[in-house]
mmCIF file of C-alpha atoms and ligand atoms in Angstrom:
data_model
loop_
_atom_site.group_PDB
_atom_site.id
_atom_site.type_symbol
_atom_site.label_atom_id
_atom_site.label_comp_id
_atom_site.label_asym_id
_atom_site.label_seq_id
_atom_site.Cartn_x
_atom_site.Cartn_y
_atom_site.Cartn_z
ATOM 1 C CA MET A 1 215.431 38.384 144.535
ATOM 2 C CA ASN A 2 219.135 38.088 145.433
ATOM 3 C CA LYS A 3 221.848 39.540 143.285
ATOM 4 C CA ASN A 4 223.726 37.040 141.206
ATOM 5 C CA LYS A 5 227.415 38.021 140.934
ATOM 6 C CA SER A 6 227.215 38.500 137.166
ATOM 7 C CA THR A 7 223.886 40.387 137.132
ATOM 8 C CA GLN A 8 224.222 44.093 136.403
ATOM 9 C CA SER A 9 222.526 46.511 138.821
ATOM 10 C CA VAL A 10 220.400 49.479 137.849
ATOM 11 C CA LEU A 11 219.616 52.195 140.410
ATOM 12 C CA VAL A 12 215.911 53.085 140.332
ATOM 13 C CA THR A 13 215.048 56.213 142.324
ATOM 14 C CA GLY A 14 211.335 56.243 143.142
ATOM 15 C CA GLY A 15 211.170 52.528 142.319
ATOM 16 C CA ALA A 16 208.593 51.895 145.054
ATOM 17 C CA GLY A 17 206.133 54.097 143.172
ATOM 18 C CA TYR A 18 203.711 53.334 140.375
ATOM 19 C CA ILE A 19 205.778 53.540 137.168
ATOM 20 C CA GLY A 20 209.090 52.764 138.880
ATOM 21 C CA SER A 21 207.843 49.468 140.331
ATOM 22 C CA HIS A 22 206.528 48.292 136.946
ATOM 23 C CA THR A 23 209.909 49.201 135.458
ATOM 24 C CA CYS A 24 211.700 47.152 138.145
ATOM 25 C CA LYS A 25 209.658 44.142 137.041
ATOM 26 C CA ALA A 26 210.703 44.779 133.428
ATOM 27 C CA LEU A 27 214.352 45.200 134.477
ATOM 28 C CA ALA A 28 214.318 41.847 136.303
ATOM 29 C CA LYS A 29 212.618 40.209 133.326
ATOM 30 C CA ASN A 30 215.458 41.534 131.139
ATOM 31 C CA GLY A 31 218.168 40.116 133.417
ATOM 32 C CA PHE A 32 219.065 43.244 135.449
ATOM 33 C CA PHE A 33 219.058 43.704 139.235
ATOM 34 C CA PRO A 34 216.990 46.757 140.235
ATOM 35 C CA VAL A 35 218.148 48.666 143.314
ATOM 36 C CA VAL A 36 215.251 50.819 144.470
ATOM 37 C CA TYR A 37 216.132 54.056 146.244
ATOM 38 C CA ASP A 38 212.944 55.625 147.628
ATOM 39 C CA ASN A 39 211.928 57.671 150.667
ATOM 40 C CA LEU A 40 208.507 55.942 150.635
ATOM 41 C CA SER A 41 206.749 59.341 150.764
ATOM 42 C CA ASN A 42 204.383 58.148 148.039
ATOM 43 C CA GLY A 43 205.598 54.610 147.325
ATOM 44 C CA HIS A 44 205.130 51.231 148.963
ATOM 45 C CA GLU A 45 207.472 48.631 150.363
ATOM 46 C CA TRP A 46 205.150 45.919 148.971
ATOM 47 C CA ALA A 47 205.729 47.236 145.452
ATOM 48 C CA VAL A 48 209.445 46.403 145.650
ATOM 49 C CA LYS A 49 209.229 42.760 144.569
ATOM 50 C CA TRP A 50 212.312 42.586 142.392
ATOM 51 C CA GLY A 51 215.794 43.521 143.602
ATOM 52 C CA ALA A 52 216.750 45.497 146.698
ATOM 53 C CA LEU A 53 215.123 48.369 148.577
ATOM 54 C CA GLN A 54 217.214 51.164 150.074
ATOM 55 C CA VAL A 55 215.130 53.725 151.918
ATOM 56 C CA GLY A 56 216.531 57.220 151.446
ATOM 57 C CA ASP A 57 215.915 60.637 149.954
ATOM 58 C CA VAL A 58 217.365 61.652 146.575
ATOM 59 C CA ARG A 59 218.294 65.022 148.052
ATOM 60 C CA ASP A 60 220.685 63.193 150.397
ATOM 61 C CA THR A 61 223.702 63.167 148.032
ATOM 62 C CA LYS A 62 225.996 61.494 150.556
ATOM 63 C CA LYS A 63 223.648 58.547 151.014
ATOM 64 C CA LEU A 64 223.113 58.240 147.246
ATOM 65 C CA VAL A 65 226.890 58.097 146.771
ATOM 66 C CA SER A 66 227.197 55.318 149.355
ATOM 67 C CA ILE A 67 224.404 53.267 147.692
ATOM 68 C CA ILE A 68 225.992 53.756 144.248
ATOM 69 C CA GLU A 69 229.370 52.683 145.620
ATOM 70 C CA LYS A 70 227.783 49.606 147.205
ATOM 71 C CA TYR A 71 225.865 48.348 144.135
ATOM 72 C CA LYS A 72 227.929 49.849 141.268
ATOM 73 C CA PRO A 73 224.931 50.276 138.917
ATOM 74 C CA ILE A 74 225.485 50.499 135.180
ATOM 75 C CA ALA A 75 222.728 53.109 134.887
ATOM 76 C CA VAL A 76 220.256 55.179 136.890
ATOM 77 C CA MET A 77 216.531 55.553 136.213
ATOM 78 C CA HIS A 78 215.212 58.624 138.017
ATOM 79 C CA PHE A 79 211.497 58.422 138.824
ATOM 80 C CA ALA A 80 211.529 60.023 142.293
ATOM 81 C CA ALA A 81 209.501 63.224 142.280
ATOM 82 C CA SER A 82 206.421 64.979 143.611
ATOM 83 C CA ILE A 83 203.813 64.361 140.947
ATOM 84 C CA GLU A 84 200.495 66.068 141.500
ATOM 85 C CA ILE A 85 200.001 69.093 139.232
ATOM 86 C CA ALA A 86 197.301 70.784 141.348
ATOM 87 C CA GLU A 87 199.506 70.468 144.453
ATOM 88 C CA SER A 88 202.394 72.020 142.516
ATOM 89 C CA VAL A 89 200.229 75.084 141.841
ATOM 90 C CA ASN A 90 199.401 75.436 145.543
ATOM 91 C CA ASN A 91 202.812 74.506 146.924
ATOM 92 C CA PRO A 92 205.454 75.344 144.301
ATOM 93 C CA GLU A 93 208.365 75.587 146.798
ATOM 94 C CA LEU A 94 207.918 71.949 147.791
ATOM 95 C CA PHE A 95 207.961 70.919 144.133
ATOM 96 C CA TYR A 96 211.073 72.941 143.275
ATOM 97 C CA GLU A 97 212.837 71.602 146.334
ATOM 98 C CA ASN A 98 212.007 67.952 145.634
ATOM 99 C CA ASN A 99 211.998 67.832 141.840
ATOM 100 C CA VAL A 100 214.780 70.271 140.950
ATOM 101 C CA GLY A 101 216.703 69.668 144.191
ATOM 102 C CA GLY A 102 216.364 65.923 143.583
ATOM 103 C CA ILE A 103 217.924 65.903 140.097
ATOM 104 C CA ASP A 104 220.635 68.317 141.235
ATOM 105 C CA SER A 105 221.636 65.939 144.041
ATOM 106 C CA LEU A 106 221.470 62.888 141.777
ATOM 107 C CA LEU A 107 223.658 64.499 139.082
ATOM 108 C CA LYS A 108 226.248 65.368 141.739
ATOM 109 C CA ALA A 109 226.203 61.785 143.095
ATOM 110 C CA MET A 110 226.511 60.331 139.573
ATOM 111 C CA PHE A 111 229.414 62.653 138.747
ATOM 112 C CA GLU A 112 231.208 61.819 141.994
ATOM 113 C CA THR A 113 230.903 58.071 141.400
ATOM 114 C CA GLY A 114 231.476 58.130 137.633
ATOM 115 C CA ILE A 115 228.070 56.659 136.735
ATOM 116 C CA ASN A 116 227.317 57.870 133.251
ATOM 117 C CA ASN A 117 223.907 56.618 132.062
ATOM 118 C CA LEU A 118 220.642 58.276 133.104
ATOM 119 C CA VAL A 119 217.029 57.704 132.055
ATOM 120 C CA PHE A 120 214.883 60.554 133.375
ATOM 121 C CA SER A 121 211.091 60.553 133.920
ATOM 122 C CA SER A 122 209.986 63.720 132.208
ATOM 123 C CA SER A 123 206.470 64.644 131.221
ATOM 124 C CA CYS A 124 204.306 66.090 128.473
ATOM 125 C CA ALA A 125 203.709 68.877 131.036
ATOM 126 C CA VAL A 126 206.878 70.510 129.626
ATOM 127 C CA TYR A 127 204.854 71.467 126.502
ATOM 128 C CA GLY A 128 202.053 73.258 128.380
ATOM 129 C CA ALA A 129 199.131 73.824 125.996
ATOM 130 C CA PRO A 130 200.720 73.626 122.526
ATOM 131 C CA LYS A 131 198.970 75.135 119.522
ATOM 132 C CA GLU A 132 199.837 72.238 117.229
ATOM 133 C CA LEU A 133 198.702 68.629 117.628
ATOM 134 C CA PRO A 134 199.920 65.935 117.839
ATOM 135 C CA ILE A 135 202.786 67.070 120.067
ATOM 136 C CA SER A 136 206.238 66.122 118.804
ATOM 137 C CA GLU A 137 209.569 66.661 120.545
ATOM 138 C CA ILE A 138 210.233 69.823 118.521
ATOM 139 C CA CYS A 139 207.190 71.616 119.986
ATOM 140 C CA PRO A 140 208.250 74.606 122.110
ATOM 141 C CA ILE A 141 208.841 73.990 125.807
ATOM 142 C CA ALA A 142 206.218 76.168 127.520
ATOM 143 C CA PRO A 143 204.976 74.673 130.801
ATOM 144 C CA THR A 144 201.868 76.146 132.408
ATOM 145 C CA ASN A 145 202.350 74.925 135.991
ATOM 146 C CA PRO A 146 205.219 74.529 138.496
ATOM 147 C CA TYR A 147 205.333 70.739 137.984
ATOM 148 C CA GLY A 148 205.954 71.212 134.244
ATOM 149 C CA GLU A 149 208.486 73.979 135.011
ATOM 150 C CA ASN A 150 210.346 71.540 137.303
ATOM 151 C CA LYS A 151 210.529 68.914 134.561
ATOM 152 C CA ALA A 152 211.714 71.464 131.978
ATOM 153 C CA GLU A 153 214.371 72.746 134.389
ATOM 154 C CA ALA A 154 215.514 69.205 135.230
ATOM 155 C CA GLU A 155 215.830 68.410 131.506
ATOM 156 C CA GLN A 156 217.908 71.569 130.999
ATOM 157 C CA MET A 157 220.220 70.564 133.865
ATOM 158 C CA ILE A 158 220.634 67.116 132.286
ATOM 159 C CA ARG A 159 221.373 68.619 128.833
ATOM 160 C CA ASP A 160 223.916 71.024 130.327
ATOM 161 C CA THR A 161 225.584 68.181 132.239
ATOM 162 C CA HIS A 162 225.678 66.108 129.056
ATOM 163 C CA LYS A 163 227.508 68.959 127.314
ATOM 164 C CA SER A 164 229.930 69.634 130.155
ATOM 165 C CA THR A 165 230.728 66.136 131.460
ATOM 166 C CA GLY A 166 229.637 63.785 128.673
ATOM 167 C CA LEU A 167 226.781 62.312 130.756
ATOM 168 C CA SER A 168 224.657 59.997 128.578
ATOM 169 C CA ALA A 169 220.984 60.597 129.163
ATOM 170 C CA ILE A 170 217.503 60.121 127.760
ATOM 171 C CA CYS A 171 214.519 62.148 128.946
ATOM 172 C CA LEU A 172 211.273 60.236 128.445
ATOM 173 C CA ARG A 173 208.287 62.574 128.241
ATOM 174 C CA TYR A 174 205.332 60.433 129.241
ATOM 175 C CA PHE A 175 201.785 61.439 128.515
ATOM 176 C CA ASN A 176 199.148 60.031 130.944
ATOM 177 C CA ALA A 177 200.364 56.817 132.555
ATOM 178 C CA ALA A 178 197.529 54.382 133.270
ATOM 179 C CA GLY A 179 196.683 50.686 133.687
ATOM 180 C CA ALA A 180 198.334 48.006 135.775
ATOM 181 C CA ASP A 181 200.651 45.044 135.404
ATOM 182 C CA PRO A 182 198.700 42.527 133.234
ATOM 183 C CA ASP A 183 199.772 39.693 135.590
ATOM 184 C CA GLY A 184 198.066 41.530 138.472
ATOM 185 C CA GLU A 185 201.283 41.822 140.525
ATOM 186 C CA LEU A 186 201.394 45.650 140.599
ATOM 187 C CA GLY A 187 199.096 48.601 140.083
ATOM 188 C CA GLU A 188 198.480 52.261 140.844
ATOM 189 C CA ALA A 189 198.021 53.039 144.559
ATOM 190 C CA HIS A 190 198.568 56.733 145.242
ATOM 191 C CA GLU A 191 197.302 58.205 148.488
ATOM 192 C CA PRO A 192 195.408 60.415 147.838
ATOM 193 C CA GLU A 193 194.808 59.369 144.221
ATOM 194 C CA SER A 194 194.675 62.213 141.705
ATOM 195 C CA HIS A 195 194.495 60.265 138.433
ATOM 196 C CA LEU A 196 191.164 59.854 136.694
ATOM 197 C CA ILE A 197 191.065 56.124 135.909
ATOM 198 C CA PRO A 198 192.001 54.755 139.385
ATOM 199 C CA ILE A 199 189.711 57.324 141.030
ATOM 200 C CA LEU A 200 186.762 56.102 138.964
ATOM 201 C CA LEU A 201 187.613 52.413 139.471
ATOM 202 C CA ASP A 202 188.031 52.856 143.240
ATOM 203 C CA LYS A 203 184.648 54.543 143.358
ATOM 204 C CA VAL A 204 182.994 51.697 141.488
ATOM 205 C CA ALA A 205 184.703 49.089 143.700
ATOM 206 C CA LEU A 206 183.688 50.953 146.879
ATOM 207 C CA LYS A 207 180.192 51.548 145.505
ATOM 208 C CA ASP A 208 180.681 55.328 145.962
ATOM 209 C CA PHE A 209 179.146 56.453 142.707
ATOM 210 C CA ASP A 210 179.903 60.159 142.913
ATOM 211 C CA ALA A 211 182.485 61.033 140.296
ATOM 212 C CA LYS A 212 183.685 64.570 139.562
ATOM 213 C CA VAL A 213 184.520 66.155 136.201
ATOM 214 C CA TYR A 214 186.594 69.351 136.281
ATOM 215 C CA GLY A 215 185.395 71.617 133.478
ATOM 216 C CA SER A 216 182.982 70.899 130.635
ATOM 217 C CA ASP A 217 183.480 74.155 128.751
ATOM 218 C CA TYR A 218 186.798 73.404 127.049
ATOM 219 C CA ASN A 219 187.064 73.844 123.286
ATOM 220 C CA THR A 220 186.862 70.060 122.687
ATOM 221 C CA PRO A 221 184.145 67.926 121.021
ATOM 222 C CA ASP A 222 182.307 67.149 124.302
ATOM 223 C CA GLY A 223 183.659 70.088 126.355
ATOM 224 C CA THR A 224 185.856 67.950 128.652
ATOM 225 C CA CYS A 225 189.656 67.651 128.522
ATOM 226 C CA LEU A 226 191.293 65.146 126.177
ATOM 227 C CA ARG A 227 194.181 63.012 127.432
ATOM 228 C CA ASP A 228 196.539 60.522 125.772
ATOM 229 C CA PHE A 229 196.724 57.426 128.006
ATOM 230 C CA VAL A 230 199.743 55.154 127.833
ATOM 231 C CA HIS A 231 199.980 51.799 129.591
ATOM 232 C CA VAL A 232 202.429 51.624 132.482
ATOM 233 C CA SER A 233 203.972 48.354 131.202
ATOM 234 C CA ASP A 234 204.572 50.007 127.815
ATOM 235 C CA LEU A 235 206.343 52.828 129.668
ATOM 236 C CA ALA A 236 208.415 50.226 131.538
ATOM 237 C CA ASP A 237 209.435 48.635 128.214
ATOM 238 C CA ALA A 238 210.474 52.055 126.890
ATOM 239 C CA HIS A 239 212.823 52.471 129.874
ATOM 240 C CA ILE A 240 214.601 49.218 129.079
ATOM 241 C CA LEU A 241 214.966 50.242 125.421
ATOM 242 C CA ALA A 242 216.214 53.705 126.403
ATOM 243 C CA MET A 243 218.772 52.268 128.816
ATOM 244 C CA LYS A 244 220.013 49.803 126.188
ATOM 245 C CA LYS A 245 220.356 52.694 123.726
ATOM 246 C CA LEU A 246 222.545 54.536 126.249
ATOM 247 C CA LEU A 247 224.642 51.444 126.959
ATOM 248 C CA ASN A 248 225.250 50.896 123.231
ATOM 249 C CA ASN A 249 225.843 54.481 122.090
ATOM 250 C CA GLY A 250 228.650 56.088 124.094
ATOM 251 C CA GLN A 251 227.921 59.735 124.831
ATOM 252 C CA TYR A 252 224.287 60.263 123.893
ATOM 253 C CA TYR A 253 221.462 62.638 124.723
ATOM 254 C CA SER A 254 217.881 62.805 123.486
ATOM 255 C CA GLU A 255 214.231 63.276 124.456
ATOM 256 C CA TYR A 256 211.356 60.976 123.485
ATOM 257 C CA ASN A 257 207.583 61.364 123.776
ATOM 258 C CA LEU A 258 205.669 58.318 125.001
ATOM 259 C CA GLY A 259 201.937 58.216 124.293
ATOM 260 C CA ASN A 260 199.467 56.356 122.111
ATOM 261 C CA GLY A 261 198.543 59.265 119.845
ATOM 262 C CA ARG A 262 194.800 58.776 120.354
ATOM 263 C CA PRO A 263 193.402 61.082 123.034
ATOM 264 C CA TYR A 264 190.189 60.309 124.954
ATOM 265 C CA SER A 265 187.929 62.840 126.657
ATOM 266 C CA VAL A 266 187.081 62.617 130.359
ATOM 267 C CA LYS A 267 183.521 61.713 129.360
ATOM 268 C CA GLU A 268 184.808 58.926 127.070
ATOM 269 C CA VAL A 269 186.888 57.571 129.944
ATOM 270 C CA ILE A 270 183.817 57.554 132.188
ATOM 271 C CA GLU A 271 181.813 55.641 129.556
ATOM 272 C CA CYS A 272 184.644 53.143 129.094
ATOM 273 C CA VAL A 273 184.902 52.581 132.883
ATOM 274 C CA LYS A 274 181.139 51.973 133.003
ATOM 275 C CA SER A 275 181.421 49.432 130.203
ATOM 276 C CA VAL A 276 184.494 47.561 131.561
ATOM 277 C CA THR A 277 183.147 47.391 135.142
ATOM 278 C CA ASN A 278 179.553 46.879 134.054
ATOM 279 C CA HIS A 279 178.418 49.557 136.526
ATOM 280 C CA ASP A 280 176.511 52.752 135.877
ATOM 281 C CA PHE A 281 177.195 55.931 137.867
ATOM 282 C CA ASN A 282 176.559 59.679 137.840
ATOM 283 C CA TYR A 283 179.063 62.469 137.869
ATOM 284 C CA GLN A 284 179.126 66.106 138.928
ATOM 285 C CA ILE A 285 180.497 68.823 136.657
ATOM 286 C CA LEU A 286 182.723 71.221 138.612
ATOM 287 C CA ASP A 287 184.803 74.274 137.639
ATOM 288 C CA ARG A 288 188.032 73.834 135.681
ATOM 289 C CA ARG A 289 191.082 72.936 137.776
ATOM 290 C CA SER A 290 194.041 75.267 137.791
ATOM 291 C CA GLY A 291 196.945 73.954 135.673
ATOM 292 C CA ASP A 292 194.871 71.644 133.405
ATOM 293 C CA VAL A 293 195.315 72.053 129.630
ATOM 294 C CA PRO A 294 192.518 71.201 127.144
ATOM 295 C CA VAL A 295 194.163 68.590 124.898
ATOM 296 C CA LEU A 296 197.231 66.344 125.117
ATOM 297 C CA MET A 297 198.061 64.109 122.188
ATOM 298 C CA ALA A 298 201.465 62.568 121.567
ATOM 299 C CA ASP A 299 203.439 62.074 118.424
ATOM 300 C CA SER A 300 205.630 59.162 119.586
ATOM 301 C CA SER A 301 207.047 58.300 116.177
ATOM 302 C CA LYS A 302 210.590 59.191 117.297
ATOM 303 C CA ALA A 303 210.491 56.585 120.127
ATOM 304 C CA ILE A 304 208.923 54.039 117.791
ATOM 305 C CA LYS A 305 211.630 54.609 115.174
ATOM 306 C CA GLU A 306 214.760 55.225 117.245
ATOM 307 C CA LEU A 307 214.064 53.050 120.318
ATOM 308 C CA SER A 308 212.002 50.404 118.455
ATOM 309 C CA TRP A 309 209.288 51.031 121.051
ATOM 310 C CA GLN A 310 206.125 49.045 120.341
ATOM 311 C CA PRO A 311 203.315 49.858 122.780
ATOM 312 C CA LYS A 312 201.134 46.780 123.283
ATOM 313 C CA PHE A 313 198.142 48.409 125.005
ATOM 314 C CA ASN A 314 196.886 50.895 122.458
ATOM 315 C CA SER A 315 193.186 51.000 123.280
ATOM 316 C CA LEU A 316 191.638 52.690 126.303
ATOM 317 C CA LYS A 317 189.577 49.556 126.973
ATOM 318 C CA SER A 318 192.655 47.317 127.248
ATOM 319 C CA ILE A 319 194.314 49.816 129.601
ATOM 320 C CA ILE A 320 191.246 50.104 131.857
ATOM 321 C CA GLU A 321 190.764 46.316 131.897
ATOM 322 C CA THR A 322 194.214 45.795 133.462
ATOM 323 C CA ALA A 323 193.566 48.548 136.029
ATOM 324 C CA TRP A 324 190.164 47.068 136.909
ATOM 325 C CA LYS A 325 191.692 43.610 137.405
ATOM 326 C CA TRP A 326 194.244 45.157 139.805
ATOM 327 C CA THR A 327 191.565 47.137 141.670
ATOM 328 C CA LEU A 328 189.393 44.077 142.188
ATOM 329 C CA ASN A 329 192.149 41.623 143.107
ATOM 330 C CA ASN A 330 194.548 43.714 145.106
ATOM 331 C CA GLU A 331 192.893 46.648 146.808
ATOM 332 C CA PHE A 332 189.604 45.402 148.062
ATOM 333 C CA ASN A 333 190.116 41.780 149.063
HETATM 334 P P1 NAD B 1 204.771 57.861 142.237
HETATM 335 O O1 NAD B 1 204.463 58.940 143.233
HETATM 336 O O2 NAD B 1 203.956 56.635 142.281
HETATM 337 O O3 NAD B 1 206.311 57.463 142.349
HETATM 338 C C1 NAD B 1 207.295 58.385 142.752
HETATM 339 C C2 NAD B 1 208.132 57.698 143.816
HETATM 340 O O4 NAD B 1 209.172 58.601 144.197
HETATM 341 C C3 NAD B 1 207.362 57.360 145.097
HETATM 342 O O5 NAD B 1 207.608 56.017 145.430
HETATM 343 C C4 NAD B 1 207.915 58.318 146.152
HETATM 344 O O6 NAD B 1 207.926 57.732 147.435
HETATM 345 C C5 NAD B 1 209.318 58.559 145.608
HETATM 346 N N1 NAD B 1 209.899 59.847 145.983
HETATM 347 C C6 NAD B 1 209.354 61.090 145.869
HETATM 348 N N2 NAD B 1 210.234 62.010 146.315
HETATM 349 C C7 NAD B 1 211.349 61.354 146.698
HETATM 350 C C8 NAD B 1 212.607 61.757 147.233
HETATM 351 N N3 NAD B 1 212.885 63.037 147.492
HETATM 352 N N4 NAD B 1 213.531 60.793 147.499
HETATM 353 C C9 NAD B 1 213.259 59.481 147.277
HETATM 354 N N5 NAD B 1 212.095 59.040 146.778
HETATM 355 C C10 NAD B 1 211.146 59.974 146.494
HETATM 356 O O7 NAD B 1 204.721 58.553 140.811
HETATM 357 P P2 NAD B 1 204.618 57.876 139.375
HETATM 358 O O8 NAD B 1 203.255 58.127 138.861
HETATM 359 O O9 NAD B 1 205.165 56.512 139.414
HETATM 360 O O10 NAD B 1 205.611 58.834 138.558
HETATM 361 C C11 NAD B 1 206.990 58.493 138.418
HETATM 362 C C12 NAD B 1 207.690 59.589 137.655
HETATM 363 O O11 NAD B 1 207.066 59.755 136.377
HETATM 364 C C13 NAD B 1 207.644 60.966 138.313
HETATM 365 O O12 NAD B 1 208.879 61.616 138.104
HETATM 366 C C14 NAD B 1 206.546 61.682 137.557
HETATM 367 O O13 NAD B 1 206.727 63.076 137.568
HETATM 368 C C15 NAD B 1 206.724 61.103 136.170
HETATM 369 N N6 NAD B 1 205.506 61.158 135.339
HETATM 370 C C16 NAD B 1 204.381 60.495 135.745
HETATM 371 C C17 NAD B 1 203.248 60.536 134.937
HETATM 372 C C18 NAD B 1 201.978 59.813 135.321
HETATM 373 O O14 NAD B 1 201.010 59.871 134.558
HETATM 374 N N7 NAD B 1 201.925 59.105 136.451
HETATM 375 C C19 NAD B 1 203.275 61.253 133.733
HETATM 376 C C20 NAD B 1 204.432 61.923 133.373
HETATM 377 C C21 NAD B 1 205.551 61.853 134.170
#
């Protein structure tokens, strides 16, 4: 995709990754030109199908400034981060350096170039294990792992910058991203994969029927953790709506939860994968994993009301169907 002179650019850090690449597709569909800035540590060149790719690290402020000066984006969407919670427990320094160092560098580059609109990929991990469900934006910030701490710290830096410089920003707190582009053009391809649904689907596709469940003694109806899955294309739509809100509202700051509000247990996910793929398989119950919380369940009414967000994939089955289509068509042919 070449840039038309009148098309407005949007800088997408981490746009070669899972959620960022789906958002680039949505940006192009909405008439914007995505400029992906990614160090390809966990992303893929093949996932950059819309707009331009600039390979670089977000911690390299000088390079970020030169890319911003070249493309003059109207906004920045910041996806680039280290994402695996268990790894953050084992290697917190790496996470602080990349996730807090990354936003620090980006804020400096935005300030230097006068770019004023930021949509930040935050996470429900900022809430830790809240006592009240569903989780709304007014729940206390109480992360239980370094990854969640990073996101909370990044949000605080963004809020402080909003107050001091007038930066306009929205922090989107996603629950569990899942599924794949319904047209089959993109999907989840982490290496190694740490997310439940693609792990199970890969196993079915590779005929390696040995799934693992971490903990079956949680205080939940079937003893396994409950998670609120949200389709990646619905997340992409929310980014467009958030960016438009920033473009239309002058100096603005807010946070929004993004989830479906109906959590599913790990065992329910396994049963749904069996049904969608039409394959049976066994699983091993292992000890709980460090950093996991028992239940996550979003109250996304603020995003629905204030951003007019309307998630289209609100059943687990519809989410898994898109991921299964991607797994079959794109990973194993
Ligand atoms: P991903 O790993 O697929 O994408 C992240 C991208 O950032 C990758 O392409 C990687 O190469 C790039 N990157 C990492 N560090 C970088 C750096 N220093 N400089 C430049 N590029 C760098 O992850 P994802 O699942 O698409 O997640 C995107 C964002 O959403 C992350 O910030 C993540 O924390 C957040 N998030 C994800 C989920 C989820 O369920 N996947 C949930 C909540 C929040």
